[in-house]
Amino acid sequence: MSTPDSIRQLPEYAALTRARKKIMWPLSLATIAAYFALILTIAFYPSTLGEPIGDGVTSIGMVLGLSVIVFCMVITGIYVYYANRVLEPLTQAIVKKAGGAA
Amino acid sequence: MRYNAPIALILSAMATCAWAQAAGSNSINVTAIIMFLAFVAVTLGITYWAARRTKTASDFYAAGGGITGFQNGLAIAGDYMSAASFLGIAGLVYTSGFDGLIYAIGFLVGWPIVLVLIAEPLRNLGKYTFADVASFRLQQKPIRILAASGSLVTVIFYLIAQMVGAGKLIELLFGLPYEVAVVIVGVLMTLYVTFGGMIATTWVQLIKAILLLSGATLMAVLVMVQFGFSFENMFAEAVKVHAKGDAIMAPGTLVSDPISAISLGIALMFGTAGLPHILMRFFTVKDAVQARRSVFYATGFIGYFYILTFIIGFGAIILLLKNPAYFTDGALIGGANMAAIHLSQALGGDILLGFISAVAFATILAVVSGLTLAGSSAISHDLYATLVLKGDRDEKKEIRASRIATVCLGVIAVLLGIVFEKQNVAFMVGLAFCVAASANFPILLLSMYWRKLTTRGAVMGGGLGLLTAVILVVLGPTVWVDAFGFAEAIFPYKYPAIFSVSIAFIGIWFFSITDKSATAANEQAAFDAQFVRSQTGIGAAEASQH
């Protein structure tokens, strides 16, 4: 079985940590930004959110709020898609080189 | 566990007798009782089956690691969709429209964070509790004591909120005395967890999640069909009948000042990633791939469920406000939290009312079971095994300790449920999230990603976060004014997370970077090896084979 140090020398390991960083921070920050943008609008501009869209009664806030719920689901979908396509093959390659020690 | 079946039979018989008596004195929904007894019978059957399969510590704490990603996603969603969130959010939408949506969103936004930052490293580094991860390269004793304290505080506040809610709900739905209701909930959850461990707790949660999702879907469809499946038509009708008019389409009084708004946001978002009963579920799946899949499904189910709850709240506005039968002295019978229950009757008569009532009860039972298991694991796996057993890792002794802890927690939950009967416990879920965000989450996150973290930093920072959260809630308006009855709060904000989470992170940072001891250097040096395992899963705990 390979040691953690020898695994760290593998090019696939460098590629894995790089690929993970590339998806991890943008998605986390996007979620945090979307949520706090809504929260701050609620705190500072509550009346804007109450504005109806067009001639109807549906307000901007309702649409934005429900969109944030859908946005969360989309974010998890993007991550799982990326992880299965990019992160998983790299992980498997590392496990194989490390002598199937997983 | 051969002695489990007769005990279970006796207890369910006792419960039935209590019901039969209550049935004589009040107008009781027969459907509700039959459905609830069927749920209890099935879940006790599952507990009996699970008890025969619970042999090792891995079975007891983590269902042997044999749960699939989809099942676990549903179980996580089940843990999260408590009666408080079903009845509470529907009630909040019913009273103030948009404000209910703010809460629903807050409870959901933590999930992408859990998925992207926490789920996979957690599964790769831990075995049964999140303290396994936090103490991976730090000193076992102090870190496990702190993590177990954070877990227990979170679990107990959460449990009190659920027990009181359960007692009131059952009192109202089935006409049972409050104390009897709390005892029944306490006895059943203790049976599930003591005998069936994580296997029973997971299957109870799965059944309940399916029941709750189907019940809520049916109700939402029955509401939407009246408006041609158009939100615009539904909103228009609601604005017409609601006393607040079109104010229900805008933010109301729930979040009044910016500090409270941000603080609530921080508590809900990061608290989710620090709830011990949720984190524990990640150890029930085979590997990091399944852990990832779990959160994907969980987020989908939870988001879908909140949208249903939102529709149900609006349905309640439209269908209940026009009907005086649901009101006494101008107030909704049983308070706003009963909006969803009354709506089920308005939509589908006594049959749907019975079904939804039974589902609400099942929801409470499943959630308190998950909480109790997380609490007892913190006691047995983190405290007892590390402090008392030390090097002598005797699984049998550890499981026995966990079962004893479960019974103790059951008794404590029942007693606290009775003590807090007359108190407003709504703040307790908020407090649980605040403690989870201020103590559990920072330690967990930094132990996974920050090389310079040391034991001293984690203990000081995490401890400060925990203390600050609890003290500021006590001094704030919800406890100091509403519960203790003082005229003015010492700490002006309802939600202290913005302060307590900052203090935790700053404390951890400061006491870590100033730690120049030799152990600190070793802990920092151990980060690279830990990171390899957290990223690749090489060396991670595997599913038990049987």
Tab-separated table of C-alpha atoms in Angstrom, chain B residues 4-402:
chain	number	residue	atom	x	y	z
B	4	ASN	CA	-37.943	-6.901	22.739
B	5	ALA	CA	-41.106	-8.266	21.130
B	6	PRO	CA	-43.194	-8.848	24.284
B	7	ILE	CA	-42.236	-5.461	25.701
B	8	ALA	CA	-43.204	-3.795	22.464
B	9	LEU	CA	-46.546	-5.603	22.446
B	10	ILE	CA	-47.343	-4.595	26.015
B	11	LEU	CA	-46.486	-0.989	25.339
B	12	SER	CA	-48.497	-0.724	22.160
B	13	ALA	CA	-51.411	-2.336	24.009
B	14	MET	CA	-51.058	0.288	26.739
B	15	ALA	CA	-51.042	3.022	24.138
B	16	THR	CA	-54.183	1.594	22.563
B	17	CYS	CA	-55.968	1.507	25.930
B	18	ALA	CA	-55.083	5.126	26.566
B	19	TRP	CA	-56.522	5.958	23.188
B	20	ALA	CA	-59.691	4.027	23.707
B	21	GLN	CA	-60.300	5.953	26.923
B	22	ALA	CA	-59.605	9.266	25.294
B	23	ALA	CA	-61.878	8.313	22.434
B	24	GLY	CA	-64.823	8.182	24.784
B	25	SER	CA	-64.387	11.702	26.079
B	26	ASN	CA	-63.613	13.645	22.917
B	27	SER	CA	-64.578	13.776	19.298
B	28	ILE	CA	-61.836	11.571	17.931
B	29	ASN	CA	-60.852	10.888	14.393
B	30	VAL	CA	-61.000	7.111	13.931
B	31	THR	CA	-58.993	7.199	10.697
B	32	ALA	CA	-56.175	9.020	12.480
B	33	ILE	CA	-56.039	6.440	15.254
B	34	ILE	CA	-56.143	3.450	12.925
B	35	MET	CA	-53.449	4.913	10.685
B	36	PHE	CA	-51.279	5.870	13.591
B	37	LEU	CA	-51.586	2.439	15.209
B	38	ALA	CA	-50.723	0.867	11.852
B	39	PHE	CA	-47.606	3.069	11.681
B	40	VAL	CA	-46.612	2.083	15.220
B	41	ALA	CA	-47.186	-1.610	14.480
B	42	VAL	CA	-45.134	-1.521	11.286
B	43	THR	CA	-42.293	0.454	12.858
B	44	LEU	CA	-42.151	-1.826	15.899
B	45	GLY	CA	-42.042	-4.766	13.486
B	46	ILE	CA	-39.115	-3.097	11.724
B	47	THR	CA	-37.440	-2.495	15.075
B	48	TYR	CA	-37.756	-6.200	15.893
B	49	TRP	CA	-36.267	-7.107	12.488
B	50	ALA	CA	-33.514	-4.491	12.885
B	51	ALA	CA	-32.664	-5.640	16.405
B	52	ARG	CA	-31.824	-9.107	15.060
B	53	ARG	CA	-29.468	-7.522	12.543
B	54	THR	CA	-27.810	-5.138	14.996
B	55	LYS	CA	-24.736	-7.029	16.134
B	56	THR	CA	-21.738	-4.729	15.825
B	57	ALA	CA	-21.066	-1.102	16.678
B	58	SER	CA	-21.116	-0.352	12.946
B	59	ASP	CA	-24.665	-1.781	12.734
B	60	PHE	CA	-25.805	0.195	15.735
B	61	TYR	CA	-24.341	3.588	14.805
B	62	ALA	CA	-24.241	3.398	11.016
B	63	ALA	CA	-26.633	0.634	9.880
B	64	GLY	CA	-23.524	-1.330	8.835
B	65	GLY	CA	-22.809	1.262	6.149
B	66	GLY	CA	-25.273	-0.556	3.894
B	67	ILE	CA	-27.764	2.208	3.091
B	68	THR	CA	-27.845	3.376	-0.553
B	69	GLY	CA	-27.409	7.003	-1.574
B	70	PHE	CA	-31.056	7.309	-2.599
B	71	GLN	CA	-32.351	5.776	0.650
B	72	ASN	CA	-30.032	7.953	2.675
B	73	GLY	CA	-31.111	11.063	0.767
B	74	LEU	CA	-34.700	10.258	1.644
B	75	ALA	CA	-33.756	9.551	5.276
B	76	ILE	CA	-31.822	12.829	5.556
B	77	ALA	CA	-34.805	14.656	4.088
B	78	GLY	CA	-36.959	12.824	6.645
B	79	ASP	CA	-34.742	13.975	9.503
B	80	TYR	CA	-34.958	17.498	8.225
B	81	MET	CA	-38.691	17.638	7.429
B	82	SER	CA	-39.795	17.768	11.041
B	83	ALA	CA	-43.323	18.509	12.175
B	84	ALA	CA	-41.947	21.922	13.142
B	85	SER	CA	-40.988	22.662	9.571
B	86	PHE	CA	-44.163	21.184	8.067
B	87	LEU	CA	-46.676	22.749	10.453
B	88	GLY	CA	-44.493	25.731	11.373
B	89	ILE	CA	-43.709	26.952	7.856
B	90	ALA	CA	-47.264	26.304	6.639
B	91	GLY	CA	-48.483	28.262	9.698
B	92	LEU	CA	-46.080	31.117	9.026
B	93	VAL	CA	-47.173	31.340	5.374
B	94	TYR	CA	-50.777	31.289	6.565
B	95	THR	CA	-50.178	34.217	8.983
B	96	SER	CA	-47.836	36.371	6.947
B	97	GLY	CA	-47.309	34.940	3.458
B	98	PHE	CA	-43.834	35.858	2.196
B	99	ASP	CA	-42.201	35.639	5.665
B	100	GLY	CA	-42.853	31.895	5.669
B	101	LEU	CA	-40.892	31.613	2.449
B	102	ILE	CA	-37.876	33.338	4.075
B	103	TYR	CA	-37.676	30.541	6.635
B	104	ALA	CA	-38.144	27.814	4.050
B	105	ILE	CA	-35.299	29.226	1.957
B	106	GLY	CA	-33.043	29.559	5.005
B	107	PHE	CA	-33.549	25.906	5.880
B	108	LEU	CA	-32.637	24.851	2.334
B	109	VAL	CA	-29.568	26.957	1.478
B	110	GLY	CA	-27.269	25.061	3.831
B	111	TRP	CA	-27.559	21.945	1.664
B	112	PRO	CA	-25.386	22.948	-1.294
B	113	ILE	CA	-22.732	23.904	1.288
B	114	VAL	CA	-23.039	20.512	2.979
B	115	LEU	CA	-22.687	18.816	-0.410
B	116	VAL	CA	-19.781	20.785	-1.802
B	117	LEU	CA	-17.678	21.262	1.349
B	118	ILE	CA	-18.643	18.687	3.944
B	119	ALA	CA	-20.239	15.437	2.739
B	120	GLU	CA	-17.355	13.624	1.027
B	121	PRO	CA	-14.482	14.502	3.415
B	122	LEU	CA	-16.830	13.706	6.308
B	123	ARG	CA	-17.523	10.219	4.951
B	124	ASN	CA	-13.852	9.642	4.106
B	125	LEU	CA	-12.496	10.679	7.505
B	126	GLY	CA	-15.146	9.604	9.995
B	127	LYS	CA	-16.658	6.400	11.266
B	128	TYR	CA	-19.748	7.086	13.386
B	129	THR	CA	-19.834	10.711	14.586
B	130	PHE	CA	-18.514	14.052	13.359
B	131	ALA	CA	-16.167	14.107	16.362
B	132	ASP	CA	-14.250	11.303	14.582
B	133	VAL	CA	-13.434	13.835	11.878
B	134	ALA	CA	-12.713	16.778	14.178
B	135	SER	CA	-10.364	14.684	16.300
B	136	PHE	CA	-8.708	12.922	13.328
B	137	ARG	CA	-5.333	14.654	13.756
B	138	LEU	CA	-6.013	16.488	17.022
B	139	GLN	CA	-5.986	15.233	20.594
B	140	GLN	CA	-8.846	12.804	21.098
B	141	LYS	CA	-9.895	13.682	24.625
B	142	PRO	CA	-10.454	17.468	24.579
B	143	ILE	CA	-11.848	17.508	21.032
B	144	ARG	CA	-14.311	14.687	21.660
B	145	ILE	CA	-15.503	16.312	24.892
B	146	LEU	CA	-16.105	19.576	23.044
B	147	ALA	CA	-17.726	17.957	19.993
B	148	ALA	CA	-19.927	15.795	22.212
B	149	SER	CA	-20.975	18.879	24.218
B	150	GLY	CA	-21.845	20.734	21.032
B	151	SER	CA	-23.820	17.703	19.815
B	152	LEU	CA	-25.658	17.190	23.085
B	153	VAL	CA	-26.608	20.855	23.469
B	154	THR	CA	-27.918	20.893	19.897
B	155	VAL	CA	-29.791	17.612	20.339
B	156	ILE	CA	-31.384	18.584	23.664
B	157	PHE	CA	-32.673	21.976	22.484
B	158	TYR	CA	-34.006	20.358	19.336
B	159	LEU	CA	-35.581	17.538	21.366
B	160	ILE	CA	-37.354	19.922	23.747
B	161	ALA	CA	-38.859	21.799	20.801
B	162	GLN	CA	-40.030	18.539	19.216
B	163	MET	CA	-41.376	16.999	22.448
B	164	VAL	CA	-43.417	20.052	23.405
B	165	GLY	CA	-44.699	20.344	19.846
B	166	ALA	CA	-45.559	16.649	19.858
B	167	GLY	CA	-47.419	16.839	23.150
B	168	LYS	CA	-49.518	19.802	22.060
B	169	LEU	CA	-50.232	18.351	18.643
B	170	ILE	CA	-51.309	14.972	19.982
B	171	GLU	CA	-53.361	16.597	22.716
B	172	LEU	CA	-55.219	18.495	20.047
B	173	LEU	CA	-55.491	15.779	17.408
B	174	PHE	CA	-56.239	12.725	19.487
B	175	GLY	CA	-57.607	14.242	22.697
B	176	LEU	CA	-54.944	12.586	24.844
B	177	PRO	CA	-53.662	14.401	27.937
B	178	TYR	CA	-50.405	16.263	27.239
B	179	GLU	CA	-48.294	14.167	29.647
B	180	VAL	CA	-49.583	10.875	28.210
B	181	ALA	CA	-48.739	12.055	24.699
B	182	VAL	CA	-45.201	13.034	25.673
B	183	VAL	CA	-44.666	9.693	27.443
B	184	ILE	CA	-45.900	7.710	24.409
B	185	VAL	CA	-43.506	9.593	22.131
B	186	GLY	CA	-40.665	9.078	24.620
B	187	VAL	CA	-41.326	5.342	25.023
B	188	LEU	CA	-41.631	4.642	21.297
B	189	MET	CA	-38.477	6.552	20.332
B	190	THR	CA	-36.518	4.835	23.101
B	191	LEU	CA	-37.697	1.434	21.805
B	192	TYR	CA	-36.730	2.191	18.199
B	193	VAL	CA	-33.263	3.435	19.088
B	194	THR	CA	-32.335	1.084	21.934
B	195	PHE	CA	-33.228	-2.095	20.088
B	196	GLY	CA	-33.037	-1.186	16.437
B	197	GLY	CA	-30.192	1.372	16.448
B	198	MET	CA	-29.489	3.146	13.172
B	199	ILE	CA	-31.109	0.401	11.044
B	200	ALA	CA	-34.512	0.881	12.676
B	201	THR	CA	-34.101	4.650	12.910
B	202	THR	CA	-33.324	4.859	9.186
B	203	TRP	CA	-36.268	2.698	8.092
B	204	VAL	CA	-38.700	4.533	10.374
B	205	GLN	CA	-37.415	7.737	8.802
B	206	LEU	CA	-37.795	6.379	5.257
B	207	ILE	CA	-41.401	5.292	5.772
B	208	LYS	CA	-42.281	8.572	7.376
B	209	ALA	CA	-40.574	10.591	4.618
B	210	ILE	CA	-42.583	8.763	1.948
B	211	LEU	CA	-45.837	9.254	3.900
B	212	LEU	CA	-45.132	12.934	4.499
B	213	LEU	CA	-44.114	13.657	0.904
B	214	SER	CA	-47.196	11.866	-0.478
B	215	GLY	CA	-49.549	13.549	1.984
B	216	ALA	CA	-48.138	17.007	1.274
B	217	THR	CA	-48.153	16.391	-2.500
B	218	LEU	CA	-51.798	15.346	-2.380
B	219	MET	CA	-52.739	18.448	-0.393
B	220	ALA	CA	-50.799	20.801	-2.665
B	221	VAL	CA	-52.369	19.264	-5.781
B	222	LEU	CA	-55.854	19.552	-4.271
B	223	VAL	CA	-55.147	23.241	-3.608
B	224	MET	CA	-53.593	24.015	-6.976
B	225	VAL	CA	-56.331	22.258	-8.943
B	226	GLN	CA	-58.757	24.893	-7.673
B	227	PHE	CA	-56.672	27.610	-9.320
B	228	GLY	CA	-55.917	25.869	-12.595
B	229	PHE	CA	-52.367	25.223	-11.329
B	230	SER	CA	-51.627	28.951	-11.557
B	231	PHE	CA	-49.695	30.637	-8.758
B	232	GLU	CA	-50.961	34.020	-9.968
B	233	ASN	CA	-54.610	32.959	-9.521
B	234	MET	CA	-53.838	31.492	-6.101
B	235	PHE	CA	-52.010	34.619	-4.907
B	236	ALA	CA	-54.794	36.862	-6.250
B	237	GLU	CA	-57.433	34.941	-4.290
B	238	ALA	CA	-55.267	34.911	-1.121
B	239	VAL	CA	-54.653	38.666	-1.258
B	240	LYS	CA	-58.433	39.147	-1.552
B	241	VAL	CA	-59.317	37.142	1.592
B	242	HIS	CA	-56.310	37.841	3.866
B	243	ALA	CA	-56.679	40.639	6.414
B	244	LYS	CA	-53.206	41.945	5.527
B	245	GLY	CA	-54.140	42.171	1.836
B	246	ASP	CA	-51.241	42.494	-0.581
B	247	ALA	CA	-48.800	42.897	2.352
B	248	ILE	CA	-48.589	39.086	2.363
B	249	MET	CA	-46.693	39.311	-0.915
B	250	ALA	CA	-43.860	41.334	0.687
B	251	PRO	CA	-41.464	40.902	3.650
B	252	GLY	CA	-43.279	41.616	6.910
B	253	THR	CA	-42.265	41.939	10.526
B	254	LEU	CA	-40.435	38.626	10.904
B	255	VAL	CA	-37.053	40.018	9.917
B	256	SER	CA	-37.007	43.664	10.908
B	257	ASP	CA	-33.410	44.883	11.145
B	258	PRO	CA	-30.342	44.044	9.022
B	259	ILE	CA	-28.365	42.472	11.909
B	260	SER	CA	-31.169	40.033	12.698
B	261	ALA	CA	-31.665	39.250	9.028
B	262	ILE	CA	-28.006	38.403	8.434
B	263	SER	CA	-27.729	36.593	11.743
B	264	LEU	CA	-30.727	34.405	11.010
B	265	GLY	CA	-29.257	33.707	7.591
B	266	ILE	CA	-25.906	32.616	9.048
B	267	ALA	CA	-27.524	30.405	11.684
B	268	LEU	CA	-29.791	28.610	9.219
B	269	MET	CA	-27.187	28.217	6.488
B	270	PHE	CA	-24.246	26.999	8.552
B	271	GLY	CA	-26.288	25.383	11.313
B	272	THR	CA	-27.506	22.794	8.815
B	273	ALA	CA	-23.883	21.753	8.278
B	274	GLY	CA	-23.412	21.247	12.027
B	275	LEU	CA	-26.479	19.235	13.037
B	276	PRO	CA	-25.178	16.001	14.600
B	277	HIS	CA	-28.172	13.833	13.648
B	278	ILE	CA	-27.790	14.877	10.007
B	279	LEU	CA	-23.990	14.493	9.935
B	280	MET	CA	-24.314	11.025	11.428
B	281	ARG	CA	-26.344	9.864	8.423
B	282	PHE	CA	-23.331	10.199	6.131
B	283	PHE	CA	-21.724	7.223	7.845
B	284	THR	CA	-24.614	4.937	6.895
B	285	VAL	CA	-23.577	4.838	3.223
B	286	LYS	CA	-20.808	2.828	1.598
B	287	ASP	CA	-18.481	5.600	0.429
B	288	ALA	CA	-18.044	9.234	-0.597
B	289	VAL	CA	-19.830	8.672	-3.931
B	290	GLN	CA	-22.970	7.547	-2.116
B	291	ALA	CA	-22.586	10.386	0.403
B	292	ARG	CA	-22.590	12.829	-2.503
B	293	ARG	CA	-25.623	11.174	-4.064
B	294	SER	CA	-27.419	11.331	-0.666
B	295	VAL	CA	-27.193	15.124	-0.493
B	296	PHE	CA	-28.319	15.531	-4.093
B	297	TYR	CA	-31.503	13.558	-3.415
B	298	ALA	CA	-31.977	15.119	0.034
B	299	THR	CA	-31.790	18.662	-1.379
B	300	GLY	CA	-34.277	17.751	-4.097
B	301	PHE	CA	-36.768	16.244	-1.649
B	302	ILE	CA	-36.410	19.058	0.895
B	303	GLY	CA	-36.735	21.828	-1.713
B	304	TYR	CA	-39.766	20.126	-3.246
B	305	PHE	CA	-41.286	19.683	0.203
B	306	TYR	CA	-40.873	23.376	1.085
B	307	ILE	CA	-42.564	24.398	-2.157
B	308	LEU	CA	-45.467	22.096	-1.215
B	309	THR	CA	-45.578	23.576	2.284
B	310	PHE	CA	-45.693	27.050	0.786
B	311	ILE	CA	-48.666	26.089	-1.418
B	312	ILE	CA	-50.356	24.474	1.594
B	313	GLY	CA	-49.945	27.722	3.570
B	314	PHE	CA	-51.622	29.697	0.801
B	315	GLY	CA	-54.322	27.057	0.463
B	316	ALA	CA	-54.993	27.508	4.172
B	317	ILE	CA	-55.377	31.284	3.743
B	318	ILE	CA	-57.944	30.845	1.005
B	319	LEU	CA	-59.941	27.878	2.281
B	320	LEU	CA	-59.852	28.451	6.046
B	321	LEU	CA	-60.324	32.211	6.369
B	322	LYS	CA	-63.697	32.012	4.606
B	323	ASN	CA	-64.951	29.268	6.910
B	324	PRO	CA	-65.919	30.283	10.475
B	325	ALA	CA	-66.027	26.610	11.568
B	326	TYR	CA	-62.236	26.635	11.963
B	327	PHE	CA	-62.207	29.625	14.311
B	328	THR	CA	-63.014	30.353	17.935
B	329	ASP	CA	-63.134	33.999	19.015
B	330	GLY	CA	-61.611	35.076	15.728
B	331	ALA	CA	-58.494	32.886	16.100
B	332	LEU	CA	-57.687	29.680	14.257
B	333	ILE	CA	-58.447	26.692	16.527
B	334	GLY	CA	-55.151	25.450	17.992
B	335	GLY	CA	-53.195	28.412	16.615
B	336	ALA	CA	-51.567	29.124	13.266
B	337	ASN	CA	-49.464	25.960	13.482
B	338	MET	CA	-52.638	23.937	12.948
B	339	ALA	CA	-53.312	25.591	9.579
B	340	ALA	CA	-52.046	22.599	7.577
B	341	ILE	CA	-54.071	20.163	9.709
B	342	HIS	CA	-57.317	22.142	9.331
B	343	LEU	CA	-56.654	22.519	5.625
B	344	SER	CA	-56.445	18.743	5.236
B	345	GLN	CA	-59.985	18.510	6.582
B	346	ALA	CA	-61.201	21.308	4.347
B	347	LEU	CA	-59.708	19.522	1.348
B	348	GLY	CA	-60.438	15.878	1.997
B	349	GLY	CA	-62.759	15.579	4.969
B	350	ASP	CA	-62.119	13.338	7.976
B	351	ILE	CA	-60.189	10.746	5.968
B	352	LEU	CA	-57.497	13.184	4.811
B	353	LEU	CA	-57.511	14.839	8.244
B	354	GLY	CA	-56.878	11.449	9.817
B	355	PHE	CA	-54.121	10.631	7.376
B	356	ILE	CA	-52.320	13.977	7.790
B	357	SER	CA	-52.660	13.851	11.588
B	358	ALA	CA	-51.139	10.379	11.677
B	359	VAL	CA	-48.360	11.537	9.339
B	360	ALA	CA	-47.640	14.521	11.599
B	361	PHE	CA	-47.340	12.200	14.598
B	362	ALA	CA	-45.142	9.780	12.638
B	363	THR	CA	-42.956	12.722	11.635
B	364	ILE	CA	-42.376	13.717	15.235
B	365	LEU	CA	-41.556	10.147	16.248
B	366	ALA	CA	-39.055	9.674	13.442
B	367	VAL	CA	-37.296	12.979	14.074
B	368	VAL	CA	-36.962	12.509	17.842
B	369	SER	CA	-35.574	9.017	17.221
B	370	GLY	CA	-32.844	10.373	14.954
B	371	LEU	CA	-31.999	13.055	17.510
B	372	THR	CA	-31.858	10.560	20.357
B	373	LEU	CA	-29.556	8.253	18.408
B	374	ALA	CA	-27.203	11.175	17.648
B	375	GLY	CA	-27.220	12.189	21.327
B	376	SER	CA	-26.582	8.678	22.622
B	377	SER	CA	-23.763	8.163	20.087
B	378	ALA	CA	-22.080	11.332	21.313
B	379	ILE	CA	-22.282	9.953	24.856
B	380	SER	CA	-21.151	6.396	24.119
B	381	HIS	CA	-18.794	6.777	21.140
B	382	ASP	CA	-17.226	10.137	21.996
B	383	LEU	CA	-17.390	10.384	25.783
B	384	TYR	CA	-17.620	6.865	27.236
B	385	ALA	CA	-15.351	5.106	24.730
B	386	THR	CA	-12.654	7.793	24.865
B	387	LEU	CA	-12.750	8.730	28.538
B	388	VAL	CA	-13.720	5.474	30.258
B	389	LEU	CA	-12.798	2.634	27.897
B	390	LYS	CA	-9.729	4.484	26.532
B	391	GLY	CA	-7.523	2.034	24.603
B	392	ASP	CA	-9.805	-0.903	25.410
B	393	ARG	CA	-12.111	-0.580	22.378
B	394	ASP	CA	-14.736	-3.090	23.430
B	395	GLU	CA	-17.646	-2.770	20.994
B	396	LYS	CA	-20.065	-4.664	23.230
B	397	LYS	CA	-19.434	-2.308	26.135
B	398	GLU	CA	-19.760	0.690	23.840
B	399	ILE	CA	-23.107	-0.445	22.420
B	400	ARG	CA	-24.378	-1.229	25.901
B	401	ALA	CA	-23.391	2.273	27.015
B	402	SER	CA	-25.192	3.676	23.995
